[in-house]
């Protein structure tokens, strides 16, 4: 079969694509990624299609189904180009009105604009939203802009030019040198130098070498990798082909969990289309280089994100880790040298090759170059997917991009790095976010989860949550992890239920040190991080649970009571009406009281009181 790149060079193909694209059309960039799809964005697309047809606007208006824009809580999101007007929470019933503003009169549908929750000011343009304004989009810059199912959109935006550059003008060793010089470190958690790992693999003996893109992403609440795979799948394919060329591999695998169907669909289509265009498969771009990629679906076990378990899972066995060395770069899949990289790491590779190692290394700190994608969630005003330069401070992320803490509450801590990460207290809010600073603070970069907490978060309960998660996800192969996590779980259960004992903190610390030095894989060896970091920064909360039997955040139900402040209560009666146990009593316009023998501490009264009259005792 003749492929298009057999006839045209990539540059000529790009020019052809751009020549046939009308510049006068209005483009409605509508997000169909998981977050917006869950909020029925496909219905918006259907309504748009029908209305555009009915009004005969096909020549003037184009719907572009895109990946994630990052502001998922505001979905379904639509951005109108070329004006860059940002609409949020768009419904099918809004479509007629949106189309009516596209007559050049400059009108906007005000109720769909983003309103600042504090100042109540409206923002019209996407580029002016606080969530986007202070970001440095590098790896995620195409997501939300291009149609991930359209390879020509990717090519038109400069896609596959890094591959053309590498194949046509660089030796494999030069590609490796460039990646080493860029300072790129693995985005999957460990932060090992990507180029150094490639060099080890390329020098390992053997004709058969493999590449694996790790898209397992098992951290609770994380969605960076999913969004990248859904929104810009070709960047991962392109990164893989460049990696394959650098180390001399001819077969690659993308490991994605089954519960990411859109990512699987978009990646599968990207592979088919890249082969069709001569950018993957046999004789890529006529250079004689061959490389094939297949997708392997994982069943959703957290431990299968760990590289040795993942490889065993691809081999068709139950995913459990093995000890290292030998490292995969020397002895990996089916015993052959294998490069396993996180999908975000691979997404950085075309950028390094295109822009050059120096330009890439100009961003970031001494030990952490480039940018990093985070899922910013928790008690911040603006939650979503963000990308910032390495070294950006926590303050800039939480208050600048995230807009500060919700509901007038105060920042208490931020948890980074997923279940194996740690909690950083307010005292360190001005620290730069990079691999080394986070490690010094007792946390890790991990794959990029960032959970912001306020004074209603109990740090003992946070550690307990992650220990429980890891206990359920531990494969059970090694004793320190299997038994250590179970013991930690029991101790936390006792502390949070009011049965903590003197010595519990020391036992937890001892178990943590034992597990981190003796566990078989990273799951067990990093599992103590949430425990150690919360003990280090919030020891007083542990002591208050154990010795005073008090949870001042109002989370551990046996360790606090609700109390109505008679001075602040004006007797509006909302808490009385809302209480499911009828534990609140009082006459209208007179202070109410709570009967603690009936109260189940569901928190409905506390959260619904507009006068902050309900206190945690
Ligand atoms: C329990 C556990 C789970 C992991 N899950 C993931 C994951 O979901 N995605 C990922 O890229 N790396 C994950 N890792 C890290 C991988 O083992 C490996 O270091 C990484 O994929 C290497 O790619 P990088 O060098 O590009 O970071 C996990 C590690 C552990 C210990
Ligand atoms: S899924 Fe639509 S903005 Fe993230």
XYZ file of C-alpha atoms and ligand atoms in Angstrom:
652
model
C 0.000 0.000 0.000
C 1.369 3.431 -0.903
C 1.367 5.749 2.068
C 1.081 9.489 1.909
C 4.583 10.103 3.297
C 5.960 7.856 0.505
C 4.794 10.542 -1.937
C 5.087 13.759 0.046
C 7.623 14.735 2.693
C 6.162 15.672 6.079
C 6.617 19.407 5.475
C 4.874 19.250 2.103
C 2.069 17.229 3.687
C 1.673 19.853 6.426
C 1.489 22.631 3.832
C -1.164 20.690 1.885
C -3.244 20.194 5.037
C -3.016 23.879 5.975
C -3.796 24.987 2.408
C -7.085 23.116 2.473
C -8.205 24.509 5.814
C -10.467 27.514 5.649
C -9.208 30.410 7.726
C -12.576 32.161 7.868
C -14.434 29.510 9.820
C -15.537 29.787 13.409
C -14.328 26.757 15.342
C -16.228 25.448 18.345
C -13.660 23.502 20.363
C -15.857 21.182 22.407
C -14.340 18.847 24.975
C -15.361 15.187 24.728
C -12.797 13.854 27.204
C -13.876 11.794 30.215
C -14.749 14.691 32.574
C -16.857 16.606 30.064
C -18.319 13.454 28.526
C -19.578 12.462 31.984
C -21.364 15.808 32.003
C -23.005 15.014 28.659
C -20.781 16.934 26.231
C -21.648 14.463 23.464
C -25.268 15.642 23.681
C -24.008 19.206 23.198
C -22.103 18.077 20.101
C -25.227 16.355 18.734
C -27.333 19.473 19.342
C -24.658 21.621 17.665
C -24.549 19.358 14.615
C -28.322 19.457 14.215
C -28.558 23.247 14.669
C -25.633 23.959 12.303
C -27.277 21.802 9.634
C -30.697 23.361 10.157
C -29.281 26.879 9.898
C -27.095 26.019 6.877
C -23.899 27.061 8.714
C -21.750 24.083 7.627
C -19.370 26.254 5.595
C -18.962 28.838 8.338
C -18.900 26.887 11.583
C -16.873 23.791 12.456
C -17.212 21.620 15.563
C -13.868 20.329 16.809
C -14.193 17.504 19.311
C -11.172 17.925 21.574
C -9.450 16.354 24.543
C -9.300 17.791 28.051
C -8.920 21.564 28.503
C -7.939 21.046 32.150
C -10.874 22.778 33.855
C -12.952 19.581 34.044
C -15.136 20.654 36.987
C -16.564 23.352 34.680
C -17.507 20.862 31.963
C -18.861 20.576 29.384
C -16.393 23.148 28.102
C -16.523 24.919 24.738
C -14.066 27.475 23.375
C -14.984 29.578 20.365
C -12.148 30.413 17.986
C -10.684 32.666 16.723
C -12.053 34.899 19.528
C -11.032 32.426 22.291
C -14.353 32.813 24.157
C -14.622 30.307 26.991
C -17.999 28.784 27.892
C -18.517 26.435 30.810
C -21.287 24.040 31.809
C -22.739 24.180 28.305
C -26.068 22.369 27.829
C -27.774 21.316 24.580
C -30.395 24.005 25.221
C -27.648 26.700 25.028
C -26.668 25.796 21.492
C -29.142 28.022 19.596
C -28.112 31.062 21.617
C -24.402 30.350 21.122
C -24.883 30.085 17.351
C -26.886 33.325 17.321
C -23.817 35.196 18.643
C -21.628 34.042 15.729
C -22.889 36.674 13.304
C -19.897 38.958 13.828
C -21.729 41.295 16.212
C -19.325 40.373 19.014
C -22.027 39.146 21.404
C -21.422 36.529 24.090
C -23.736 34.355 26.177
C -22.938 35.886 29.552
C -24.461 33.198 31.729
C -22.007 30.653 30.274
C -18.917 32.667 31.135
C -16.747 31.771 34.112
C -17.495 33.788 37.229
C -14.823 34.302 39.891
C -16.266 32.679 43.045
C -14.871 35.471 45.252
C -15.030 38.703 43.203
C -17.999 37.530 41.064
C -16.296 39.053 38.006
C -16.919 37.399 34.632
C -14.058 36.285 32.375
C -14.683 36.070 28.638
C -11.485 34.627 27.189
C -9.860 31.295 27.899
C -6.376 32.833 27.961
C -7.450 35.169 30.805
C -8.769 32.527 33.198
C -6.638 32.305 36.377
C -6.413 28.527 35.956
C -4.701 28.920 32.573
C -3.000 32.309 32.744
C -0.116 31.257 34.964
C 0.513 27.872 33.421
C 3.338 26.850 31.140
C 1.730 24.380 28.770
C 4.279 22.236 27.035
C 3.272 18.589 27.007
C -0.437 19.437 27.298
C -0.455 22.380 24.900
C -2.319 20.508 22.146
C -4.887 18.852 24.410
C -8.115 20.823 24.164
C -7.021 22.411 20.897
C -6.755 19.587 18.378
C -9.089 16.723 17.522
C -7.204 13.705 18.919
C -8.899 11.435 16.386
C -7.580 13.492 13.454
C -3.927 12.811 12.612
C -3.936 15.778 10.210
C -4.744 18.101 13.098
C -1.672 16.778 14.895
C 0.512 17.139 11.788
C -0.843 20.638 11.087
C 0.222 21.708 14.582
C 3.825 20.563 14.021
C 3.335 16.913 14.974
C 5.791 14.250 13.758
C 8.362 16.912 12.772
C 10.547 15.852 15.731
C 10.447 12.296 14.413
C 11.392 13.487 10.915
C 14.279 15.470 12.415
C 15.533 12.523 14.475
C 15.298 9.981 11.647
C 16.708 12.226 8.926
C 19.380 14.226 10.678
C 20.390 12.577 13.960
C 22.198 9.377 14.821
C 20.557 7.251 17.559
C 23.401 8.184 19.930
C 22.770 11.887 19.226
C 19.115 11.481 20.184
C 20.214 9.908 23.475
C 22.764 12.681 24.051
C 20.083 15.316 23.473
C 17.730 13.696 25.974
C 20.524 13.442 28.557
C 21.489 17.096 27.957
C 17.854 18.191 28.316
C 17.869 16.917 31.910
C 14.542 15.096 31.411
C 13.716 12.887 34.406
C 11.024 10.202 34.433
C 7.560 11.583 35.147
C 6.204 8.241 36.423
C 7.440 8.723 39.957
C 11.075 7.732 40.374
C 12.558 10.711 38.551
C 15.462 8.751 37.032
C 17.311 10.406 34.122
C 15.495 9.316 30.952
C 18.510 9.678 28.661
C 20.827 7.738 30.992
C 18.289 4.896 31.130
C 18.126 4.880 27.323
C 21.930 4.769 27.069
C 22.086 1.761 29.402
C 19.458 -0.013 27.305
C 21.041 0.894 23.984
C 24.407 -0.507 25.114
C 22.862 -3.686 26.550
C 23.716 -6.750 24.451
C 20.949 -8.260 22.306
C 19.227 -7.681 18.966
C 15.696 -7.588 20.322
C 14.733 -4.609 22.491
C 11.361 -3.371 23.611
C 9.700 -0.155 24.633
C 6.781 0.191 27.011
C 4.709 3.333 27.534
C 3.375 3.196 31.078
C -0.165 4.606 31.078
C -1.406 2.590 34.036
C -1.970 5.594 36.330
C -3.311 3.907 39.445
C -3.030 6.807 41.913
C -6.454 7.690 43.325
C -7.630 11.058 41.991
C -4.905 11.339 39.334
C -5.877 11.966 35.713
C -2.788 13.520 34.097
C -1.848 10.507 31.997
C -5.428 9.741 31.041
C -5.935 13.286 29.792
C -2.752 13.185 27.744
C -3.626 9.816 26.193
C -7.157 11.002 25.435
C -6.250 14.496 24.240
C -2.960 14.053 22.389
C -2.311 10.346 21.669
C -0.002 10.995 18.700
C 2.501 12.799 20.923
C 2.957 9.532 22.847
C 3.240 7.477 19.646
C 5.772 9.975 18.248
C 7.750 9.883 21.523
C 7.795 6.088 21.367
C 9.085 5.941 17.782
C 11.896 8.385 18.621
C 12.781 6.291 21.706
C 12.730 3.126 19.600
C 15.070 4.696 17.056
C 17.424 5.827 19.841
C 17.752 2.437 21.527
C 17.220 0.172 18.507
C 13.826 -1.350 19.344
C 11.341 -2.663 16.810
C 8.346 -3.401 19.048
C 6.521 -1.239 21.579
C 3.623 -1.673 23.978
C 1.297 0.867 25.533
C -0.033 -0.371 28.863
C -3.372 1.274 29.689
C -5.955 0.254 32.241
C -9.243 -1.110 30.876
C -11.147 1.574 32.791
C -9.736 4.230 30.419
C -11.874 3.427 27.335
C -11.490 6.824 25.634
C -7.704 6.685 26.025
C -7.701 3.187 24.515
C -9.947 4.293 21.635
C -7.854 7.361 20.805
C -4.525 5.543 21.105
C -5.775 2.663 18.931
C -6.905 5.110 16.267
C -3.595 6.990 16.513
C -1.668 3.742 15.886
C -3.818 2.829 12.861
C -3.579 6.325 11.368
C 0.165 6.688 12.005
C 0.707 3.381 10.167
C -1.562 4.498 7.333
C 0.460 7.709 6.938
C 3.829 5.918 7.030
C 4.787 7.313 10.442
C 4.755 3.950 12.199
C 5.245 0.335 11.086
C 7.530 -0.642 8.204
C 10.050 1.721 6.579
C 8.941 4.781 8.569
C 9.039 7.939 6.390
C 11.077 5.979 3.831
C 14.085 5.769 6.159
C 14.127 1.978 6.437
C 13.398 2.132 10.171
C 10.696 -0.298 11.392
C 8.725 -0.067 14.614
C 5.342 -1.475 15.626
C 3.180 -0.611 18.629
C 0.388 -2.535 20.319
C -1.900 -1.742 23.225
C -2.106 -3.944 26.319
C -5.070 -3.413 28.584
C -4.467 -3.735 32.323
C -7.108 -4.882 34.783
C -6.610 -1.922 37.128
C -4.299 -3.263 39.837
C -2.219 -0.434 41.361
C 0.871 -2.653 41.605
C 0.775 -3.250 37.837
C 1.991 0.346 37.355
C 5.273 -0.789 38.944
C 7.604 -1.648 36.097
C 8.473 -5.266 36.876
C 4.829 -6.173 37.657
C 3.718 -4.415 34.489
C 6.106 -6.445 32.351
C 4.946 -9.691 33.940
C 1.359 -8.619 33.227
C 2.212 -7.995 29.538
C 3.806 -11.452 29.437
C 0.387 -12.812 30.372
C 0.958 -13.686 34.018
C -0.475 -12.250 37.209
C 1.214 -8.906 37.820
C 3.484 -9.105 40.852
C 6.908 -7.484 41.208
C 10.311 -9.093 41.126
C 13.460 -7.821 42.753
C 15.817 -5.510 40.871
C 18.595 -5.734 39.632
C 18.508 -6.822 36.915
C 16.813 -3.581 35.816
C 14.466 -3.689 32.825
C 16.928 -1.678 30.703
C 19.224 -4.744 30.842
C 16.754 -7.585 31.334
C 13.117 -6.689 30.858
C 10.192 -8.034 28.862
C 10.783 -11.728 28.035
C 14.312 -11.237 29.349
C 15.207 -8.639 26.672
C 16.510 -5.089 27.303
C 13.421 -2.895 27.728
C 12.778 0.795 28.158
C 9.748 1.537 30.249
C 8.743 5.181 30.402
C 5.730 7.004 31.690
C 3.481 8.442 28.957
C 4.167 12.029 30.080
C 7.919 11.367 29.888
C 7.423 10.168 26.309
C 5.289 13.218 25.535
C 8.313 15.392 26.420
C 10.594 13.633 23.931
C 9.303 15.246 20.672
C 9.511 18.663 22.379
C 13.179 18.121 23.280
C 14.059 17.000 19.763
C 12.120 19.848 18.119
C 13.219 22.703 20.370
C 16.671 21.379 21.208
C 18.075 20.204 24.541
C 19.279 23.674 25.591
C 15.915 25.338 25.077
C 14.262 22.537 27.050
C 16.817 22.726 29.864
C 16.298 26.487 30.123
C 13.032 25.735 31.911
C 13.047 24.460 35.484
C 15.556 24.216 38.321
C 19.091 22.822 38.484
C 18.016 19.259 39.153
C 14.543 19.272 37.576
C 14.154 20.505 34.017
C 11.116 21.321 31.929
C 7.519 21.397 33.073
C 5.309 19.007 35.047
C 1.626 18.176 34.738
C -0.351 17.996 37.989
C -3.918 17.153 38.866
C -4.773 19.930 41.287
C -7.696 18.790 43.434
C -9.114 19.090 46.940
C -10.164 22.270 48.717
C -8.938 24.820 46.119
C -11.299 27.153 44.249
C -10.162 25.995 40.807
C -9.483 22.304 40.458
C -8.168 20.716 37.305
C -5.268 19.595 35.222
C -2.380 22.047 35.210
C 1.131 22.204 33.789
C 3.778 24.420 35.344
C 7.490 25.007 35.057
C 9.502 22.922 37.513
C 10.412 25.134 40.459
C 7.081 26.974 40.575
C 6.228 27.452 44.247
C 3.352 25.725 46.000
C 1.949 29.184 46.743
C 1.827 30.083 43.052
C 0.093 26.798 42.266
C -2.435 26.788 45.117
C -3.209 30.511 45.330
C -2.241 31.797 41.869
C -3.558 29.029 39.637
C -5.891 27.302 42.089
C -7.375 30.613 43.293
C -6.864 29.831 47.004
C -8.951 27.809 49.405
C -12.711 27.332 49.006
C -15.383 28.733 51.314
C -13.107 31.189 53.122
C -11.224 28.370 54.865
C -7.467 28.244 55.460
C -4.756 26.274 53.723
C -3.438 23.514 55.949
C -1.406 21.107 53.826
C -0.938 19.670 50.381
C -0.467 16.005 49.633
C 1.753 15.293 46.629
C 2.872 12.110 44.935
C -0.167 9.861 45.267
C -0.488 7.110 47.893
C 3.284 6.907 48.276
C 3.646 10.640 48.655
C 3.642 12.895 51.670
C 1.894 15.900 53.194
C 3.561 19.297 53.121
C 2.411 21.854 55.724
C 1.601 25.543 55.281
C 5.039 26.519 56.623
C 6.539 25.239 53.370
C 4.097 26.942 51.005
C 6.914 28.963 49.401
C 9.028 25.970 48.508
C 9.692 25.318 44.820
C 8.049 22.227 43.415
C 10.785 20.000 42.029
C 12.008 16.459 42.632
C 14.620 17.336 45.235
C 12.694 19.929 47.278
C 9.701 17.621 47.563
C 11.884 14.746 48.720
C 13.549 16.979 51.312
C 10.123 17.917 52.652
C 9.266 14.224 53.097
C 7.008 14.010 50.025
C 7.669 13.008 46.403
C 6.745 14.304 42.964
C 5.218 10.920 42.110
C 3.257 11.085 38.919
C 1.742 14.481 39.776
C -1.216 14.181 42.129
C -1.709 17.293 44.278
C -4.461 17.268 46.908
C -5.010 20.522 48.786
C -6.386 20.372 52.333
C -7.878 22.922 54.728
C -8.580 22.915 58.469
C -11.425 20.412 57.995
C -8.915 17.737 56.926
C -7.590 15.443 59.660
C -4.009 14.499 58.908
C -4.243 11.226 60.824
C -7.266 10.286 58.734
C -5.412 11.244 55.530
C -2.546 8.867 56.414
C -5.078 6.195 57.350
C -6.831 6.601 53.947
C -3.617 6.008 51.986
C -2.524 3.100 54.180
C -5.919 1.448 53.631
C -5.641 1.996 49.877
C -2.177 0.446 49.787
C -3.170 -2.445 52.045
C -5.924 -3.409 49.595
C -3.600 -2.930 46.592
C -0.562 -4.758 48.047
C -0.002 -7.917 46.000
C 0.996 -9.776 49.167
C 4.142 -11.315 47.690
C 6.556 -9.921 50.288
C 6.046 -10.083 54.049
C 7.091 -6.528 55.078
C 4.547 -4.897 52.774
C 1.729 -7.419 53.275
C 1.968 -7.639 57.065
C 3.343 -4.160 57.713
C 0.419 -2.460 55.993
C -2.060 -4.657 57.866
C -0.491 -3.729 61.197
C -0.461 -0.035 60.304
C -4.125 -0.293 59.311
C -5.038 -1.739 62.746
C -3.112 0.969 64.586
C -4.777 3.733 62.557
C -8.191 2.164 63.098
C -7.589 2.247 66.854
C -6.283 5.810 66.876
C -9.148 7.161 64.767
C -11.781 5.351 66.817
C -10.449 6.678 70.098
C -8.530 3.599 71.243
C -5.029 4.894 70.492
C -2.318 3.992 73.006
C 0.918 5.458 74.190
C 3.676 4.088 71.939
C 1.509 3.948 68.771
C 3.469 6.736 67.097
C 6.752 4.947 67.821
C 5.368 1.611 66.566
C 4.196 3.279 63.341
C 7.595 4.908 62.865
C 9.423 1.624 63.501
C 7.181 -0.286 61.078
C 7.643 2.455 58.496
C 11.426 2.263 58.669
C 11.364 -1.531 58.493
C 9.013 -1.579 55.469
C 10.896 1.076 53.555
C 14.170 -0.851 53.786
C 12.951 -4.418 53.319
C 9.975 -4.421 50.924
C 10.332 -6.085 47.540
C 9.099 -3.193 45.414
C 8.320 0.505 45.520
C 4.767 -0.072 46.728
C 5.915 -1.344 50.113
C 9.078 0.732 50.364
C 7.288 4.043 49.764
C 4.010 3.141 51.523
C 5.243 4.625 54.823
C 5.693 8.094 53.272
C 2.215 9.412 54.183
C 2.695 8.113 57.733
C 6.182 9.502 58.236
C 5.396 12.886 56.684
C 2.229 13.393 58.738
C 4.023 12.366 61.934
C 6.887 14.721 61.045
C 4.731 17.766 60.306
C 1.523 17.069 62.267
C 2.657 15.057 65.300
C 0.420 17.176 67.530
C -2.649 15.823 65.705
C -1.608 12.237 66.434
C -0.998 13.154 70.089
C -4.329 14.889 70.356
C -6.097 11.757 68.969
C -4.181 9.374 71.248
C -3.896 11.298 74.525
C -6.808 13.776 74.470
C -9.175 11.574 72.391
C -9.878 14.590 70.186
C -10.059 15.129 66.436
C -10.036 18.905 66.091
C -10.735 18.781 62.345
C -14.035 17.035 63.021
C -13.388 13.977 60.875
C -12.876 10.984 63.229
C -16.447 10.513 64.440
C -15.736 9.081 67.902
C -13.463 11.988 68.760
C -15.632 15.086 68.516
C -19.158 16.442 69.022
C -21.058 19.184 67.266
C -22.203 22.102 69.366
C -24.415 25.051 68.429
C -23.096 28.452 69.513
C -26.181 30.174 70.977
C -24.725 33.616 70.229
C -24.239 32.895 66.524
C -27.398 30.811 65.973
C -30.350 32.946 64.849
C -32.798 30.061 64.793
C -33.224 29.882 61.018
C -34.013 26.180 61.448
C -32.111 24.954 58.386
C -30.035 22.451 60.393
C -33.190 21.168 62.147
C -34.900 20.573 58.803
C -31.853 18.962 57.193
C -30.791 16.659 60.076
C -31.661 13.076 59.020
C -31.715 11.862 62.669
C -33.854 14.689 64.087
C -31.035 15.435 66.513
C -31.490 19.227 66.326
C -34.238 20.973 68.293
C -35.278 24.580 68.863
C -37.970 27.158 68.230
C -37.885 29.381 65.179
C -35.745 32.516 65.659
C -34.328 31.104 68.922
C -30.954 29.337 69.373
C -31.113 25.614 68.610
C -29.394 22.714 70.375
C -27.999 19.343 69.234
C -28.804 16.110 71.068
C -25.450 14.295 70.851
C -27.020 10.953 71.784
C -28.899 11.043 68.454
C -26.228 12.755 66.316
C -24.440 10.450 63.808
C -21.855 13.153 62.859
C -22.867 13.152 59.220
C -21.859 16.834 59.059
C -24.982 17.956 57.151
C -25.843 20.603 59.779
C -22.232 21.812 59.939
C -21.965 22.190 56.180
C -25.375 23.780 55.708
C -25.207 26.449 58.457
C -24.708 29.839 56.781
C -23.822 31.582 60.073
C -20.959 29.269 61.145
C -22.916 28.706 64.349
C -22.173 24.983 64.482
C -18.837 24.266 66.115
C -16.658 21.199 66.516
C -16.273 20.467 70.218
C 3.387 0.719 43.176
C 3.895 1.489 42.005
C 3.024 1.948 41.052
C 3.491 2.656 39.957
N 2.598 3.121 39.049
C 3.041 3.796 37.978
C 2.121 4.284 37.005
O 0.905 4.118 37.132
N 2.624 4.957 35.941
C 3.974 5.160 35.777
O 4.378 5.733 34.782
N 4.853 4.716 36.685
C 4.419 4.046 37.759
N 5.341 3.578 38.661
C 6.778 3.777 38.382
C 7.296 2.682 37.424
O 7.719 1.571 38.181
C 8.476 3.165 36.584
O 9.443 3.698 37.447
C 8.112 4.217 35.545
O 7.076 3.776 34.707
C 9.341 4.542 34.713
O 9.057 5.561 33.812
P 9.722 7.002 33.930
O 11.198 6.786 34.046
O 9.344 7.670 32.656
O 9.148 7.647 35.133
C 4.890 2.882 39.794
C 5.775 2.425 40.763
C 5.293 1.745 41.856
C 6.262 1.269 42.868
S -12.575 16.621 30.482
Fe -13.260 18.450 29.541
S -11.997 19.912 30.464
Fe -11.203 18.075 31.288
